[in-house]
mmCIF file of C-alpha atoms in Angstrom:
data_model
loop_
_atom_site.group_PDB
_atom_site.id
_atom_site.type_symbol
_atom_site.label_atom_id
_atom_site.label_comp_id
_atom_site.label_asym_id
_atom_site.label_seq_id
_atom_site.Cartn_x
_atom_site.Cartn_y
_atom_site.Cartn_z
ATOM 1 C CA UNK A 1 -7.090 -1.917 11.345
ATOM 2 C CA UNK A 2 -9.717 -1.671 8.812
ATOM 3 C CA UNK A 3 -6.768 -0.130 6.246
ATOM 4 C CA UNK A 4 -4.551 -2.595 7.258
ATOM 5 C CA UNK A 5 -6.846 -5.525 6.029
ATOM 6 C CA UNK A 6 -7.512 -3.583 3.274
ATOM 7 C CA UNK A 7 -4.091 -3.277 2.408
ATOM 8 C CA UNK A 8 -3.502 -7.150 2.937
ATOM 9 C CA UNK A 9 -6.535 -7.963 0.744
ATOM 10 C CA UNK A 10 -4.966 -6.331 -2.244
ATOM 11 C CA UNK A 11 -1.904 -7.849 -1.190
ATOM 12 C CA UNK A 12 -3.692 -11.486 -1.606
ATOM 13 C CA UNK A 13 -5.462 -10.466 -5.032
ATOM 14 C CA UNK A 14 -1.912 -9.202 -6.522
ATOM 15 C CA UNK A 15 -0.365 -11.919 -5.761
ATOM 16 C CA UNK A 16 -2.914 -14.522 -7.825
ATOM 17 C CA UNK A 17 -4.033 -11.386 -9.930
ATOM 18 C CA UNK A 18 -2.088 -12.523 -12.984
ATOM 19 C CA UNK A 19 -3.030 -16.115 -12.326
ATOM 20 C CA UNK A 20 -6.722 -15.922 -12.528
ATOM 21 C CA UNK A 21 -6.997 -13.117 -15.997
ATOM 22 C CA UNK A 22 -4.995 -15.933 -17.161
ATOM 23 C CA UNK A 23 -7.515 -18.700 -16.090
ATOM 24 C CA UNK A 24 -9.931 -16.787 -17.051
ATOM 25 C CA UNK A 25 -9.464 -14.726 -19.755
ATOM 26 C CA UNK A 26 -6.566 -15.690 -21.440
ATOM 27 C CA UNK A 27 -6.500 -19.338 -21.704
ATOM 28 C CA UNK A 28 -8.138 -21.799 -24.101
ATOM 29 C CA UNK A 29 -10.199 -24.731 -22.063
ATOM 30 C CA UNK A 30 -7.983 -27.352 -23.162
ATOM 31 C CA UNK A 31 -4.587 -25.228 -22.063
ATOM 32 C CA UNK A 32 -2.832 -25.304 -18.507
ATOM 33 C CA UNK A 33 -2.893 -22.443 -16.817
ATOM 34 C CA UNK A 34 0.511 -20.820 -15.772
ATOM 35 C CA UNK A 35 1.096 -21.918 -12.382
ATOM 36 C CA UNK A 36 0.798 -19.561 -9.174
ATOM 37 C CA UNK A 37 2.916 -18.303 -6.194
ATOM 38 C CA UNK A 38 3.326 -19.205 -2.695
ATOM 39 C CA UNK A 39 2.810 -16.059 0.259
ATOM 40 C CA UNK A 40 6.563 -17.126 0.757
ATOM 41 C CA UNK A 41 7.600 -16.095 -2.398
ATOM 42 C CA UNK A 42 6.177 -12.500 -2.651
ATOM 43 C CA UNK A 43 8.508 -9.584 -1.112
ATOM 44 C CA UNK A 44 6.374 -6.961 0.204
ATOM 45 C CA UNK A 45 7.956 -3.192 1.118
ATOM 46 C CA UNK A 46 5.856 -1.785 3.613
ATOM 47 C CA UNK A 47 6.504 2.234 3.587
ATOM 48 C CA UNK A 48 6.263 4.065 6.356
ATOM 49 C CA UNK A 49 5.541 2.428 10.285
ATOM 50 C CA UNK A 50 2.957 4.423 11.788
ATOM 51 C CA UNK A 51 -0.254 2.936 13.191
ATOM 52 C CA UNK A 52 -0.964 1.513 10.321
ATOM 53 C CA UNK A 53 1.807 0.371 8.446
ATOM 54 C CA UNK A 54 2.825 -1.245 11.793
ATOM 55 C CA UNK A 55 -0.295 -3.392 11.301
ATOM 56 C CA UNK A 56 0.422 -4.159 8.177
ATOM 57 C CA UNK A 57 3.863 -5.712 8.540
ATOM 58 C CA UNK A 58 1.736 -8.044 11.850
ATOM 59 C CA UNK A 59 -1.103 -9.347 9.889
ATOM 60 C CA UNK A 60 1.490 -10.074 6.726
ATOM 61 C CA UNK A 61 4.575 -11.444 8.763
ATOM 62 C CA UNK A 62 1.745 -13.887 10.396
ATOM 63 C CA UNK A 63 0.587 -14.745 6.891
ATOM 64 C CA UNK A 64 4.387 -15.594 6.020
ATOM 65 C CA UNK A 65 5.163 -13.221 3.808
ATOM 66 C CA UNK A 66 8.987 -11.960 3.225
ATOM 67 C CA UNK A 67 8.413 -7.992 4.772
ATOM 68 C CA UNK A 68 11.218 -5.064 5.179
ATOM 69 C CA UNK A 69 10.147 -1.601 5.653
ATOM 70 C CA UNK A 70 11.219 2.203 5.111
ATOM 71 C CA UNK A 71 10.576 4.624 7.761
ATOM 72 C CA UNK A 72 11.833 8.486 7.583
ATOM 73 C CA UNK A 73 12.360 7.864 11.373
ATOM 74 C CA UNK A 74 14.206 4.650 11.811
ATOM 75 C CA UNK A 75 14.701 5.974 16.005
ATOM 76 C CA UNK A 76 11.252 6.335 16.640
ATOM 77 C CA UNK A 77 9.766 2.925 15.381
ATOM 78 C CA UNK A 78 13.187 1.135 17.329
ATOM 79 C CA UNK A 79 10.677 -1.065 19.453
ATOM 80 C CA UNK A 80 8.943 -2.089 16.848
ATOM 81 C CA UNK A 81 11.524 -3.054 14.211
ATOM 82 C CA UNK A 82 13.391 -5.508 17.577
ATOM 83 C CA UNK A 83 9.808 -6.779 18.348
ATOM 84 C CA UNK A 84 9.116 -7.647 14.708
ATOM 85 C CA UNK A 85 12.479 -8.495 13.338
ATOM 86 C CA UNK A 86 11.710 -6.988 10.258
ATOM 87 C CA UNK A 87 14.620 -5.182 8.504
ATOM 88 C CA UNK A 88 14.664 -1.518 7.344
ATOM 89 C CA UNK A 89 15.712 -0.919 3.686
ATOM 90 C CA UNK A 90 18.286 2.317 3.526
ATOM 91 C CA UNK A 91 16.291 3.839 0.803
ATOM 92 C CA UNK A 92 12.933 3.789 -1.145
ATOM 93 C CA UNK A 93 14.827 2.788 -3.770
ATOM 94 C CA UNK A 94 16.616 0.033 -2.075
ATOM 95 C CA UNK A 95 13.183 -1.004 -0.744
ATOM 96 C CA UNK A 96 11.235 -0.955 -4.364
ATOM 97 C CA UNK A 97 14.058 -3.236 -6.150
ATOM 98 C CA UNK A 98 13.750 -5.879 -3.616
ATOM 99 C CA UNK A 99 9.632 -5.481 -3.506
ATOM 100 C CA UNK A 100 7.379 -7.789 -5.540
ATOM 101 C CA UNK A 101 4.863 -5.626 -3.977
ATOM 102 C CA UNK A 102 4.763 -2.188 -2.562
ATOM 103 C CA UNK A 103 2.440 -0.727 -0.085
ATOM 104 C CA UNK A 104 2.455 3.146 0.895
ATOM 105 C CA UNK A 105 1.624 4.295 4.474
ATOM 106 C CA UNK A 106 2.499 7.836 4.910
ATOM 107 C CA UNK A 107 1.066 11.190 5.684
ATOM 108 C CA UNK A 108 1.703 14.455 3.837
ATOM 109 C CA UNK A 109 1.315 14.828 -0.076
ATOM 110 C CA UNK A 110 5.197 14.908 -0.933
ATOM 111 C CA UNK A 111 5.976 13.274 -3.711
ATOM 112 C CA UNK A 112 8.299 10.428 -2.735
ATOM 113 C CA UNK A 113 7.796 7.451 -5.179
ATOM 114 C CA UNK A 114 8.999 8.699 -8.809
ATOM 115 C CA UNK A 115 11.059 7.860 -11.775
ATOM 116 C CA UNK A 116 14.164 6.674 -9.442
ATOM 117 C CA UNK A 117 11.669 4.458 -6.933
ATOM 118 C CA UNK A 118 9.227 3.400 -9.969
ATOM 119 C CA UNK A 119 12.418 2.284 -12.406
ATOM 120 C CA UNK A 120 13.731 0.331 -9.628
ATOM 121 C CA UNK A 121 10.671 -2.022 -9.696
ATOM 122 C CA UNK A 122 11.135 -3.267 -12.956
ATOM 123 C CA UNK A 123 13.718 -6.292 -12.365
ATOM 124 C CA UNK A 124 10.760 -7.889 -10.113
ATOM 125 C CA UNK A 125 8.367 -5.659 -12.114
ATOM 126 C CA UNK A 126 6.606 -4.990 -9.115
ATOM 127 C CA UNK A 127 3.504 -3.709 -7.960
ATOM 128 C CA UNK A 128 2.382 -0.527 -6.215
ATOM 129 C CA UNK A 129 -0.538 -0.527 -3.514
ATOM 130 C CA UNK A 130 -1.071 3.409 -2.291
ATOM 131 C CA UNK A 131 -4.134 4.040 0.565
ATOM 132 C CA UNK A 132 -2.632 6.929 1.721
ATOM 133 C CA UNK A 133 -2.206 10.312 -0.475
ATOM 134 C CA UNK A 134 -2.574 10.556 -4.280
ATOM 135 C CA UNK A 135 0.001 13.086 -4.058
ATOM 136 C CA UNK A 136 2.697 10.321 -2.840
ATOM 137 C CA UNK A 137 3.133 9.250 -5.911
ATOM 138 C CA UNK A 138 4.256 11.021 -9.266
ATOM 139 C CA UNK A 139 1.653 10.841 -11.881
ATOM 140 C CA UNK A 140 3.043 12.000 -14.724
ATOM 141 C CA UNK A 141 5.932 8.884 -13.484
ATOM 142 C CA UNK A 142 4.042 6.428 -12.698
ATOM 143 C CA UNK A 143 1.981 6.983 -16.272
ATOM 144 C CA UNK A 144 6.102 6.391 -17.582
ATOM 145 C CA UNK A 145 6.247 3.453 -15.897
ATOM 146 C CA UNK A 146 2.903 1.619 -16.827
ATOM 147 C CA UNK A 147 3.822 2.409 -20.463
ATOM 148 C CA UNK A 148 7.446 0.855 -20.471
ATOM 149 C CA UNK A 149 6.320 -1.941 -17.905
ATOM 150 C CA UNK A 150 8.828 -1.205 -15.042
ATOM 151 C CA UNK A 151 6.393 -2.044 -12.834
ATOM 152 C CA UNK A 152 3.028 -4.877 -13.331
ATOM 153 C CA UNK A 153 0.374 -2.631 -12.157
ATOM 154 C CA UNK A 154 -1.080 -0.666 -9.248
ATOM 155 C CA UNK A 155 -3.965 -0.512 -7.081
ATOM 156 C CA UNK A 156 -4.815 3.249 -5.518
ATOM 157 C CA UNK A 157 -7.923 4.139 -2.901
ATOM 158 C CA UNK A 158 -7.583 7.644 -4.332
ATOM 159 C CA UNK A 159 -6.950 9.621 -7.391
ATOM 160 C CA UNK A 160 -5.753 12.589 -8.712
ATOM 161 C CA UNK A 161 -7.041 14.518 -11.524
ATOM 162 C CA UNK A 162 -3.359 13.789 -13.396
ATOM 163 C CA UNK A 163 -4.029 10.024 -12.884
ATOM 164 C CA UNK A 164 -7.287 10.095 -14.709
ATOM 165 C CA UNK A 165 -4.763 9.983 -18.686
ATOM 166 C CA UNK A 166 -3.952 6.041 -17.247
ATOM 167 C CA UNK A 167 -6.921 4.987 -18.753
ATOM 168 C CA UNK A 168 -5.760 5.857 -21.721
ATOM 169 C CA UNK A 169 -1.944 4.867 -21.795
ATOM 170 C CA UNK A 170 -2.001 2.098 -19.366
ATOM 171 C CA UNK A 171 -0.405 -1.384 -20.217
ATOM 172 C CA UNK A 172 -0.128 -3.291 -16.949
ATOM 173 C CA UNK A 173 -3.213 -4.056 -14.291
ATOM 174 C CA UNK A 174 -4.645 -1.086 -12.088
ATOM 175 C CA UNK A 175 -7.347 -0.689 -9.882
ATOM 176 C CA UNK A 176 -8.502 2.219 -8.752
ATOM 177 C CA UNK A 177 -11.137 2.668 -5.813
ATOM 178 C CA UNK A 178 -13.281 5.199 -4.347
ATOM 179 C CA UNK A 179 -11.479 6.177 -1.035
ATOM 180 C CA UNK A 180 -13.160 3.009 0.795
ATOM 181 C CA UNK A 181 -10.161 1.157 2.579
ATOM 182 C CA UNK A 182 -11.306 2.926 6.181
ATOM 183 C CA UNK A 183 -14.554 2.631 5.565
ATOM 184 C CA UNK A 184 -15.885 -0.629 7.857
ATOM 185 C CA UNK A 185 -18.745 -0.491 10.493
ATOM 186 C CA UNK A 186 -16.080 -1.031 13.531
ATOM 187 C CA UNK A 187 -13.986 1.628 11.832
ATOM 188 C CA UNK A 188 -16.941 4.415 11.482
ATOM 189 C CA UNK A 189 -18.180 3.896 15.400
ATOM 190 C CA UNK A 190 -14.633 4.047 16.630
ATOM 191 C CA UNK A 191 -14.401 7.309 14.515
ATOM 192 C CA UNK A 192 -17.635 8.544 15.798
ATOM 193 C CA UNK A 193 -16.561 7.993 19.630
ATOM 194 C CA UNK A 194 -13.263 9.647 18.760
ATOM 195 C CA UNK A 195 -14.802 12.833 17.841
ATOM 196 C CA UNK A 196 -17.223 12.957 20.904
ATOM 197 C CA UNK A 197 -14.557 11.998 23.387
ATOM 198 C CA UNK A 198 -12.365 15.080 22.089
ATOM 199 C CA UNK A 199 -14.941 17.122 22.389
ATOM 200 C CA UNK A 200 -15.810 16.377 25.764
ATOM 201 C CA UNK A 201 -12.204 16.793 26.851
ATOM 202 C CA UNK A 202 -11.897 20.568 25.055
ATOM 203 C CA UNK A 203 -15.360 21.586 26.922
ATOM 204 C CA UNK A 204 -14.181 20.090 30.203
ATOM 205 C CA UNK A 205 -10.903 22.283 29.996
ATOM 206 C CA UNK A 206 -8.791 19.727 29.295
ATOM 207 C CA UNK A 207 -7.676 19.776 25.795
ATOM 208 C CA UNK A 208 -4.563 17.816 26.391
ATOM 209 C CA UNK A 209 -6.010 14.688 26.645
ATOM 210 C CA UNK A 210 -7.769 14.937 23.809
ATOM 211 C CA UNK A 211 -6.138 12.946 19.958
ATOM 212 C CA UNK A 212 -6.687 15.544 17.458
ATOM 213 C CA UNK A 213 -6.185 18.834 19.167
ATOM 214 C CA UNK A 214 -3.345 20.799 18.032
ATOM 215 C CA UNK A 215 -2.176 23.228 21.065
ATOM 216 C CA UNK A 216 -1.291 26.705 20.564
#
């Protein structure tokens, strides 16, 4: 949960992030600023539907936001895609060109946003949110696609050390923070119970029942 609203609170800031450098920054006192967008207007591609990504498609789909998904297992996230009514995109690809904003949700550190999914992006020029794994995404093409625009920015909770050259070459917004989206009060005590219940399971001879115990 405490990702999820993470997630959807960078959602909220993209979508007025333009708006308000403009306001801000940008614009004279006695100009108009450029007008913002409605939640309705503002495609968001939530990849991946595990615990978390499930959450974020709820909170957003309450919020009124346009939301499709990709999952690499379409079968096992059934329930949930009938439930929600939320419609699966055949590819990343598919999923990036119809996204104002992305959002990654994924385990593992295989790269699976690059040149094809970041390109893709650049009719809406869209946005990329990752709080999962640095190594999701393809540094060396998503430093490509800052520096020819395909896509308006990004906003990572990690970093790799390939990332770091953005600084230099970036022209769009990013964001970059310090591996904080899970990090809530509610969040740490659940964690904290977690680890005691599954230790109390493995010592009572019953490792089964506990989460994080892989069985040999």
């Amino acid at each position: 949960r405490s990702v999820a609203e993470f997630t959807v609170t960078c959602v909220l800031y993209l979508v007025r992030s333009d708006h308000w450098r403009s306001v801000f920054y940008k614009q004279r006192l006695n100009s108009l600023p450029p007008a913002g967008v409605e939640w309705q207007q503002i495609n968001v591609g939530v990849v991946g539907l595990g615990v978390i990504g499930r959450e974020v498609v709820r909170i957003l789909l309450v919020m009124g936001f346009p939301v499709r998904a990709w999952t690499a297992h379409p079968n096992r996230h059934a329930a949930f895609l009938k439930t929600s009514g939320i419609t699966l995109a055949p590819s990343l690809k598919d999923l990036c060109s119809w996204s104002d904003i992305v959002t990654l949700h994924v385990w593992g550190n295989g790269k699976i946003i690059g040149t094809r999914e970041l390109k893709s992006m650049q009719f809406r020029r869209g946005y990329l949110i990752n709080t999962a794994r640095a190594g999701l995404v393809d540094s060396a093409a998503l430093q490509r696609a800052m520096k020819n625009k395909w896509i308006g920015g990004f906003i990572s909770d990690m970093q790799s050390k390939e990332s770091v050259t953005l600084k230099r070459n970036q022209s769009g917004f990013f964001m970059i923070t310090p591996h904080i989206a899970g990090k809530t009060v509610t969040a740490i005590c659940k964690a904290i119970a977690q680890c005691a219940y599954n230790i109390y399971w493995v010592l009572s001879g019953n490792p089964e029942r506990a989460s994080v115990v892989e069985i040999k």
